[in-house]
Amino acid sequence: MPAVPNFQAEVRQMLHNRILDAAHALVCEQGWQAVNMSRIAATVGISRQVLYKEIGAKQALGAALVQRETSRFIAGVIAAIQSHPDDVAAGLAAGAAFTLRAAADDPLVTATLTRENDAEAGLTPLLTAGPNPILAGAIEAMAAAVRSSYDLPDAIDRQLNSIVEVDVRLTLSHLLQPMGSIDDAVRQIHTTLRALFDAAAS
């Protein structure tokens, strides 16, 4: 029996997406510090009360925006991991390469990294501060993708989440504070991952 459409849920999801689209556009044009709830409400065509009920305060809006962007990146990372079915270190390194190259072309990431003179007031802490549910979710999703794509020995499987966390944090470090080319960064990440997997297997 087909599922019955939930009209109210669909309308709420459409509203949620419109709110995030409006915030995304404003951040790309003027930076996160220019975002305020009155401007977002006016752009979407709703009251501030409706906006607060749907999304919460500005910090919650930022978290939702980063979560959506992270989910989009994770889908590409998982595809990159799966493109190396015989080499888990190469797969994770390919995921890092996808992230760094896609981020370089992403207007939200570019705006966040170039416009935030005060990092504490911007979107960056939503990815780097801990404890961090967004970062933890990304690590869990990537670890699950690795487990479904590779037949890992038990010794490696036990340490997989820690290895993936190193991969994610290294990738973020190269994204936020690049010191060379993307190719150089990917080589460093690949070398580190290879050493970690070798150590876990021994």
Coordinates of N, CA and C in Angstrom, one line a residue:
M1 N 0.9 -1.2 0.0 CA 0.0 0.0 0.0 C 0.9 1.2 0.0
P2 N 0.7 2.2 -0.9 CA 1.5 3.4 -1.0 C 1.3 4.2 0.2
A3 N 2.4 4.9 0.6 CA 2.4 5.8 1.7 C 1.5 7.0 1.4
V4 N 0.8 7.4 2.4 CA -0.1 8.6 2.2 C 0.7 9.9 2.4
P5 N 0.7 10.8 1.4 CA 1.5 12.0 1.5 C 1.0 12.8 2.7
N6 N 2.0 13.4 3.4 CA 1.7 14.2 4.6 C 1.9 15.7 4.1
F7 N 0.8 16.3 3.8 CA 0.8 17.6 3.2 C 1.5 18.6 4.1
Q8 N 1.1 18.6 5.4 CA 1.7 19.5 6.4 C 3.2 19.4 6.5
A9 N 3.7 18.1 6.5 CA 5.1 17.9 6.6 C 5.8 18.4 5.3
E10 N 5.2 18.2 4.2 CA 5.8 18.7 2.9 C 5.9 20.2 2.9
V11 N 4.9 20.9 3.4 CA 4.9 22.3 3.4 C 5.9 22.8 4.4
R12 N 6.1 22.2 5.5 CA 7.1 22.6 6.5 C 8.5 22.4 5.9
Q13 N 8.7 21.3 5.2 CA 10.0 21.0 4.6 C 10.3 22.1 3.5
M14 N 9.3 22.5 2.8 CA 9.5 23.5 1.8 C 9.9 24.8 2.4
L15 N 9.2 25.1 3.5 CA 9.5 26.4 4.3 C 10.9 26.3 4.8
H16 N 11.3 25.2 5.4 CA 12.6 25.0 6.0 C 13.7 25.2 4.9
N17 N 13.5 24.6 3.7 CA 14.4 24.8 2.6 C 14.5 26.2 2.2
R18 N 13.4 26.9 2.1 CA 13.4 28.3 1.7 C 14.2 29.2 2.7
I19 N 14.0 28.9 4.0 CA 14.7 29.6 5.0 C 16.2 29.4 4.8
L20 N 16.6 28.2 4.6 CA 18.1 27.9 4.5 C 18.6 28.4 3.2
D21 N 17.8 28.4 2.1 CA 18.2 29.0 0.8 C 18.5 30.5 1.0
A22 N 17.6 31.2 1.7 CA 17.7 32.6 2.0 C 19.0 32.9 2.8
A23 N 19.2 32.1 3.8 CA 20.4 32.3 4.6 C 21.7 32.0 3.8
H24 N 21.6 31.0 3.0 CA 22.8 30.6 2.1 C 23.1 31.8 1.2
A25 N 22.1 32.4 0.5 CA 22.3 33.5 -0.4 C 22.9 34.7 0.3
L26 N 22.4 35.0 1.5 CA 22.9 36.2 2.3 C 24.3 36.0 2.7
V27 N 24.7 34.8 3.2 CA 26.0 34.5 3.6 C 27.0 34.6 2.5
C28 N 26.6 34.1 1.3 CA 27.5 34.1 0.1 C 27.7 35.6 -0.3
E29 N 26.7 36.4 -0.2 CA 26.8 37.8 -0.6 C 27.5 38.7 0.4
Q30 N 27.2 38.5 1.7 CA 27.7 39.5 2.7 C 28.4 38.8 3.9
G31 N 28.4 37.5 4.0 CA 29.0 36.9 5.2 C 28.0 36.6 6.3
W32 N 28.4 35.7 7.2 CA 27.5 35.3 8.3 C 27.1 36.5 9.2
Q33 N 28.0 37.4 9.4 CA 27.8 38.5 10.3 C 26.7 39.4 9.8
A34 N 26.4 39.4 8.5 CA 25.3 40.2 8.0 C 23.9 39.5 8.2
V35 N 23.9 38.3 8.6 CA 22.6 37.5 8.7 C 22.0 37.9 10.0
N36 N 20.7 38.3 9.9 CA 19.9 38.5 11.1 C 18.5 37.9 10.8
M37 N 17.8 37.6 11.8 CA 16.5 36.9 11.6 C 15.4 37.7 10.9
S38 N 15.5 39.1 11.2 CA 14.5 39.9 10.5 C 14.7 39.9 9.0
R39 N 16.0 40.0 8.5 CA 16.2 39.9 7.1 C 15.8 38.6 6.5
I40 N 16.1 37.5 7.2 CA 15.7 36.2 6.6 C 14.2 36.1 6.6
A41 N 13.5 36.5 7.6 CA 12.0 36.5 7.6 C 11.4 37.3 6.5
A42 N 12.0 38.5 6.3 CA 11.5 39.4 5.2 C 11.7 38.7 3.8
T43 N 12.9 38.1 3.6 CA 13.2 37.5 2.4 C 12.3 36.3 2.1
V44 N 12.0 35.5 3.1 CA 11.1 34.4 2.9 C 9.7 34.7 2.8
G45 N 9.3 35.9 3.4 CA 7.9 36.3 3.4 C 7.1 35.8 4.6
I46 N 7.8 35.6 5.7 CA 7.1 35.1 6.9 C 7.4 36.1 8.1
S47 N 6.7 35.9 9.2 CA 7.0 36.7 10.4 C 8.2 36.2 11.1
R48 N 8.8 37.0 11.9 CA 9.9 36.5 12.8 C 9.4 35.4 13.7
Q49 N 8.2 35.5 14.2 CA 7.7 34.5 15.1 C 7.6 33.1 14.4
V50 N 7.2 33.1 13.2 CA 7.1 31.9 12.4 C 8.5 31.3 12.2
L51 N 9.5 32.3 11.9 CA 10.9 31.9 11.6 C 11.5 31.2 12.9
Y52 N 11.3 31.9 14.0 CA 11.8 31.3 15.3 C 11.2 30.0 15.6
K53 N 9.9 29.9 15.3 CA 9.2 28.6 15.6 C 9.8 27.5 14.8
E54 N 10.1 27.8 13.5 CA 10.5 26.8 12.6 C 12.0 26.4 12.7
I55 N 12.8 27.4 13.0 CA 14.3 27.2 12.9 C 15.0 27.4 14.2
G56 N 14.4 28.3 15.1 CA 15.1 28.7 16.3 C 15.9 30.0 16.1
A57 N 16.8 30.3 17.0 CA 17.6 31.5 16.9 C 18.7 31.4 15.9
K58 N 19.5 32.5 15.8 CA 20.5 32.6 14.7 C 21.5 31.4 14.8
Q59 N 21.9 31.0 15.9 CA 22.9 29.9 16.1 C 22.3 28.6 15.5
A60 N 21.0 28.4 15.8 CA 20.3 27.2 15.2 C 20.2 27.3 13.7
L61 N 20.0 28.5 13.2 CA 20.0 28.6 11.7 C 21.3 28.3 11.1
G62 N 22.4 28.8 11.8 CA 23.7 28.5 11.3 C 24.0 27.0 11.3
A63 N 23.6 26.3 12.4 CA 23.8 24.9 12.5 C 23.1 24.1 11.4
A64 N 21.8 24.5 11.2 CA 21.0 23.9 10.1 C 21.7 24.1 8.7
L65 N 22.2 25.3 8.5 CA 22.8 25.6 7.2 C 24.1 24.7 7.0
V66 N 24.9 24.7 8.1 CA 26.1 23.9 8.0 C 25.8 22.4 7.9
Q67 N 24.8 21.9 8.6 CA 24.4 20.5 8.5 C 24.0 20.2 7.1
R68 N 23.2 21.0 6.4 CA 22.7 20.7 5.1 C 23.9 20.7 4.1
E69 N 24.8 21.6 4.3 CA 26.0 21.7 3.4 C 26.9 20.5 3.6
T70 N 27.0 20.1 4.9 CA 27.9 18.9 5.2 C 27.3 17.7 4.6
S71 N 25.9 17.5 4.7 CA 25.3 16.3 4.1 C 25.5 16.2 2.6
R72 N 25.5 17.4 2.0 CA 25.8 17.4 0.5 C 27.3 16.9 0.3
F73 N 28.2 17.4 1.1 CA 29.6 17.0 0.9 C 29.8 15.5 1.2
I74 N 29.1 15.0 2.2 CA 29.3 13.6 2.6 C 28.8 12.7 1.5
A75 N 27.8 13.0 0.8 CA 27.3 12.2 -0.3 C 28.5 12.1 -1.4
G76 N 29.1 13.2 -1.7 CA 30.2 13.1 -2.6 C 31.4 12.4 -2.1
V77 N 31.7 12.5 -0.8 CA 32.8 11.8 -0.2 C 32.6 10.3 -0.2
I78 N 31.4 9.9 0.1 CA 31.1 8.5 0.0 C 31.3 7.9 -1.4
A79 N 30.8 8.6 -2.4 CA 31.0 8.2 -3.8 C 32.5 8.1 -4.1
A80 N 33.3 9.0 -3.6 CA 34.8 9.0 -3.8 C 35.4 7.8 -3.1
I81 N 35.0 7.5 -1.9 CA 35.5 6.3 -1.1 C 35.2 5.1 -1.9
Q82 N 34.0 4.9 -2.5 CA 33.6 3.7 -3.2 C 34.2 3.6 -4.5
S83 N 34.9 4.6 -5.0 CA 35.6 4.6 -6.3 C 36.9 3.8 -6.2
H84 N 37.3 3.5 -5.0 CA 38.6 2.7 -4.7 C 38.2 1.5 -3.9
P85 N 37.6 0.5 -4.5 CA 37.0 -0.7 -3.8 C 38.1 -1.6 -3.2
D86 N 39.3 -1.5 -3.7 CA 40.4 -2.4 -3.2 C 41.4 -1.7 -2.3
D87 N 41.2 -0.5 -1.9 CA 42.2 0.2 -1.2 C 41.5 1.3 -0.3
V88 N 41.4 0.9 1.0 CA 40.6 1.8 1.9 C 41.3 3.1 2.1
A89 N 42.6 3.1 2.2 CA 43.4 4.4 2.4 C 43.2 5.3 1.2
A90 N 43.3 4.7 0.0 CA 43.1 5.5 -1.2 C 41.7 6.0 -1.3
G91 N 40.7 5.2 -0.9 CA 39.4 5.7 -0.9 C 39.1 6.9 0.0
L92 N 39.6 6.8 1.2 CA 39.5 7.9 2.1 C 40.2 9.2 1.6
A93 N 41.4 8.9 1.1 CA 42.2 10.1 0.5 C 41.4 10.7 -0.7
A94 N 40.7 9.9 -1.5 CA 39.9 10.4 -2.6 C 38.8 11.2 -2.0
G95 N 38.2 10.8 -0.9 CA 37.2 11.6 -0.2 C 37.7 12.9 0.2
A96 N 38.9 12.9 0.8 CA 39.5 14.2 1.2 C 39.7 15.1 0.0
A97 N 40.2 14.5 -1.1 CA 40.4 15.3 -2.4 C 39.1 15.9 -2.9
F98 N 38.0 15.1 -2.8 CA 36.7 15.6 -3.2 C 36.3 16.8 -2.4
T99 N 36.5 16.7 -1.1 CA 36.1 17.7 -0.1 C 36.9 19.0 -0.4
L100 N 38.2 18.9 -0.5 CA 39.0 20.1 -0.7 C 38.7 20.8 -2.1
R101 N 38.5 20.0 -3.1 CA 38.2 20.6 -4.4 C 36.8 21.2 -4.5
A102 N 35.9 20.4 -4.0 CA 34.5 20.9 -4.0 C 34.3 22.2 -3.1
A103 N 35.0 22.2 -2.0 CA 35.0 23.4 -1.1 C 35.5 24.6 -1.8
A104 N 36.6 24.4 -2.6 CA 37.2 25.5 -3.3 C 36.2 26.2 -4.3
D105 N 35.3 25.4 -4.7 CA 34.3 25.9 -5.7 C 32.9 26.3 -5.1
D106 N 32.8 26.0 -3.8 CA 31.5 26.2 -3.1 C 31.4 27.7 -2.6
P107 N 30.4 28.4 -3.0 CA 30.3 29.8 -2.6 C 30.1 30.0 -1.1
L108 N 29.4 29.1 -0.4 CA 29.2 29.3 1.0 C 30.5 29.1 1.7
V109 N 31.3 28.0 1.4 CA 32.6 27.8 2.0 C 33.5 29.0 1.8
T110 N 33.6 29.5 0.5 CA 34.4 30.6 0.2 C 34.1 31.8 1.0
A111 N 32.8 32.1 1.0 CA 32.3 33.3 1.8 C 32.6 33.2 3.3
T112 N 32.5 31.9 3.8 CA 32.8 31.7 5.2 C 34.2 31.9 5.5
L113 N 35.1 31.4 4.7 CA 36.5 31.5 5.0 C 37.1 32.8 4.6
T114 N 36.5 33.6 3.7 CA 37.1 34.9 3.3 C 36.5 36.1 4.0
R115 N 35.3 36.0 4.5 CA 34.6 37.1 5.1 C 34.6 37.2 6.6
E116 N 35.0 36.0 7.2 CA 34.9 36.0 8.7 C 36.2 36.5 9.3
N117 N 36.2 37.8 9.6 CA 37.4 38.3 10.3 C 37.4 37.8 11.7
D118 N 36.3 37.7 12.3 CA 36.2 37.2 13.7 C 35.6 35.8 13.6
A119 N 36.5 34.8 13.6 CA 36.1 33.4 13.5 C 35.1 32.9 14.6
E120 N 35.3 33.5 15.8 CA 34.4 33.1 16.8 C 32.9 33.5 16.6
A121 N 32.7 34.5 15.7 CA 31.3 35.0 15.5 C 30.8 34.4 14.2
G122 N 31.5 33.5 13.5 CA 31.1 33.0 12.2 C 30.6 31.6 12.3
L123 N 30.6 31.0 11.1 CA 30.1 29.6 11.0 C 31.2 28.6 11.3
T124 N 32.4 29.0 11.1 CA 33.5 28.0 11.3 C 33.5 27.2 12.6
P125 N 33.2 27.8 13.8 CA 33.1 27.1 15.0 C 32.1 26.0 15.0
L126 N 31.1 26.1 14.2 CA 30.1 25.0 14.1 C 30.7 23.7 13.6
L127 N 31.8 23.8 12.9 CA 32.5 22.6 12.4 C 33.7 22.2 13.2
T128 N 34.3 23.2 13.9 CA 35.6 22.9 14.6 C 35.5 22.8 16.1
A129 N 34.4 23.4 16.7 CA 34.3 23.4 18.2 C 33.7 22.1 18.6
G130 N 34.1 21.7 19.8 CA 33.6 20.4 20.3 C 33.0 20.6 21.7
P131 N 32.1 19.6 22.1 CA 31.7 18.5 21.4 C 30.8 18.9 20.2
N132 N 30.9 18.2 19.1 CA 30.4 18.7 17.8 C 29.5 17.6 17.1
P133 N 28.2 17.7 17.2 CA 27.3 16.7 16.6 C 27.4 16.7 15.1
I134 N 27.7 17.8 14.4 CA 27.8 17.8 13.0 C 29.1 17.0 12.6
L135 N 30.2 17.3 13.2 CA 31.4 16.6 12.9 C 31.3 15.1 13.3
A136 N 30.7 14.8 14.4 CA 30.5 13.4 14.8 C 29.6 12.7 13.8
G137 N 28.6 13.3 13.3 CA 27.7 12.7 12.3 C 28.5 12.4 11.0
A138 N 29.3 13.3 10.6 CA 30.1 13.1 9.4 C 31.1 11.9 9.6
I139 N 31.7 11.8 10.7 CA 32.6 10.7 11.0 C 31.9 9.4 11.0
E140 N 30.7 9.4 11.6 CA 29.9 8.1 11.7 C 29.4 7.7 10.3
A141 N 29.0 8.7 9.4 CA 28.6 8.4 8.1 C 29.7 7.8 7.2
M142 N 30.9 8.4 7.4 CA 32.0 8.0 6.6 C 32.5 6.6 7.0
A143 N 32.5 6.4 8.4 CA 32.9 5.1 8.9 C 31.9 4.0 8.4
A144 N 30.6 4.3 8.4 CA 29.6 3.3 7.9 C 29.8 3.0 6.5
A145 N 30.2 4.1 5.7 CA 30.4 3.9 4.2 C 31.6 3.0 4.0
V146 N 32.7 3.2 4.8 CA 33.9 2.3 4.7 C 33.6 0.9 5.1
R147 N 32.8 0.7 6.1 CA 32.5 -0.7 6.5 C 31.6 -1.4 5.5
S148 N 30.8 -0.7 4.8 CA 29.9 -1.3 3.8 C 30.7 -1.5 2.5
S149 N 31.8 -0.8 2.3 CA 32.5 -0.9 1.0 C 33.8 -1.8 1.1
Y150 N 34.2 -2.1 2.3 CA 35.5 -2.9 2.4 C 35.3 -4.0 3.4
D151 N 36.0 -5.1 3.2 CA 36.0 -6.2 4.1 C 37.2 -6.0 5.0
L152 N 37.0 -5.4 6.1 CA 38.1 -5.0 7.0 C 38.4 -6.1 8.0
P153 N 39.7 -6.3 8.3 CA 40.0 -7.2 9.4 C 39.5 -6.6 10.7
D154 N 39.3 -7.5 11.7 CA 38.8 -7.0 13.0 C 39.7 -6.0 13.6
A155 N 41.0 -6.1 13.5 CA 41.9 -5.2 14.2 C 41.8 -3.8 13.6
I156 N 41.5 -3.7 12.3 CA 41.3 -2.4 11.7 C 39.9 -1.8 12.0
D157 N 38.9 -2.7 12.0 CA 37.6 -2.3 12.2 C 37.4 -1.6 13.6
R158 N 38.2 -2.2 14.6 CA 38.1 -1.7 15.9 C 38.6 -0.2 16.0
Q159 N 39.5 0.1 15.1 CA 40.1 1.4 15.2 C 39.6 2.4 14.1
L160 N 38.6 1.9 13.3 CA 38.2 2.6 12.1 C 37.7 4.0 12.4
N161 N 36.8 4.1 13.4 CA 36.3 5.5 13.7 C 37.4 6.5 14.1
S162 N 38.4 6.0 14.8 CA 39.5 6.9 15.2 C 40.3 7.3 13.9
I163 N 40.5 6.4 13.0 CA 41.2 6.7 11.8 C 40.4 7.7 10.9
V164 N 39.1 7.4 10.8 CA 38.3 8.3 10.0 C 38.3 9.7 10.7
E165 N 38.3 9.8 12.0 CA 38.3 11.1 12.7 C 39.6 11.8 12.3
V166 N 40.7 11.2 12.3 CA 42.0 11.8 11.9 C 41.9 12.3 10.5
D167 N 41.3 11.5 9.6 CA 41.1 11.9 8.2 C 40.3 13.2 8.1
V168 N 39.2 13.2 8.8 CA 38.3 14.4 8.8 C 38.9 15.6 9.3
R169 N 39.6 15.4 10.5 CA 40.3 16.6 11.1 C 41.4 17.1 10.3
L170 N 42.2 16.2 9.6 CA 43.3 16.7 8.7 C 42.7 17.4 7.5
T171 N 41.6 16.9 7.0 CA 41.0 17.5 5.8 C 40.5 18.9 6.2
L172 N 39.9 19.0 7.3 CA 39.4 20.3 7.8 C 40.5 21.3 8.0
S173 N 41.6 20.8 8.6 CA 42.8 21.6 8.8 C 43.3 22.2 7.5
H174 N 43.4 21.4 6.5 CA 43.9 21.8 5.2 C 42.9 22.8 4.5
L175 N 41.6 22.6 4.8 CA 40.6 23.4 4.2 C 40.6 24.8 4.9
L176 N 40.8 24.9 6.2 CA 40.7 26.1 6.9 C 42.0 26.9 6.9
Q177 N 43.2 26.2 6.8 CA 44.5 26.8 6.8 C 45.4 26.2 5.8
P178 N 45.1 26.3 4.5 CA 45.9 25.7 3.5 C 47.4 26.3 3.5
M179 N 48.3 25.4 3.3 CA 49.7 25.8 3.3 C 50.4 25.4 1.9
G180 N 49.7 24.8 1.1 CA 50.2 24.3 -0.2 C 49.1 24.0 -1.1
S181 N 49.3 23.2 -2.2 CA 48.3 22.8 -3.1 C 47.4 21.7 -2.6
I182 N 46.3 21.6 -3.2 CA 45.4 20.5 -2.8 C 46.0 19.1 -3.0
D183 N 46.8 19.0 -4.1 CA 47.5 17.7 -4.4 C 48.5 17.4 -3.2
D184 N 49.2 18.4 -2.8 CA 50.1 18.2 -1.7 C 49.3 17.8 -0.4
A185 N 48.2 18.4 -0.1 CA 47.4 18.1 1.0 C 46.9 16.6 1.0
V186 N 46.4 16.3 -0.2 CA 45.9 14.9 -0.4 C 47.0 13.9 -0.2
R187 N 48.2 14.2 -0.7 CA 49.3 13.2 -0.5 C 49.7 13.1 0.9
Q188 N 49.6 14.2 1.7 CA 49.9 14.1 3.1 C 48.9 13.3 3.8
I189 N 47.6 13.5 3.5 CA 46.5 12.8 4.1 C 46.6 11.3 3.8
H190 N 46.9 11.0 2.5 CA 47.0 9.6 2.1 C 48.2 8.9 2.8
T191 N 49.3 9.5 2.9 CA 50.4 8.9 3.6 C 50.1 8.7 5.1
T192 N 49.4 9.6 5.7 CA 49.0 9.5 7.1 C 48.1 8.3 7.3
L193 N 47.1 8.3 6.4 CA 46.1 7.2 6.5 C 46.7 5.8 6.3
R194 N 47.6 5.7 5.3 CA 48.3 4.5 5.1 C 49.1 4.0 6.3
A195 N 49.8 4.9 7.0 CA 50.5 4.6 8.2 C 49.6 4.1 9.3
L196 N 48.4 4.8 9.4 CA 47.5 4.4 10.5 C 46.9 3.1 10.2
F197 N 46.5 2.8 9.0 CA 46.0 1.4 8.7 C 47.0 0.3 8.9
D198 N 48.2 0.6 8.5 CA 49.3 -0.4 8.7 C 49.6 -0.6 10.1
A199 N 49.5 0.4 10.9 CA 49.7 0.3 12.4 C 48.6 -0.5 13.0
A200 N 47.4 -0.2 12.6 CA 46.2 -0.9 13.1 C 46.2 -2.4 12.8
A201 N 46.8 -2.7 11.6 CA 46.8 -4.1 11.2 C 47.9 -4.9 11.8
S202 N 48.9 -4.3 12.3 CA 50.1 -5.0 12.8 C 49.9 -5.5 14.3

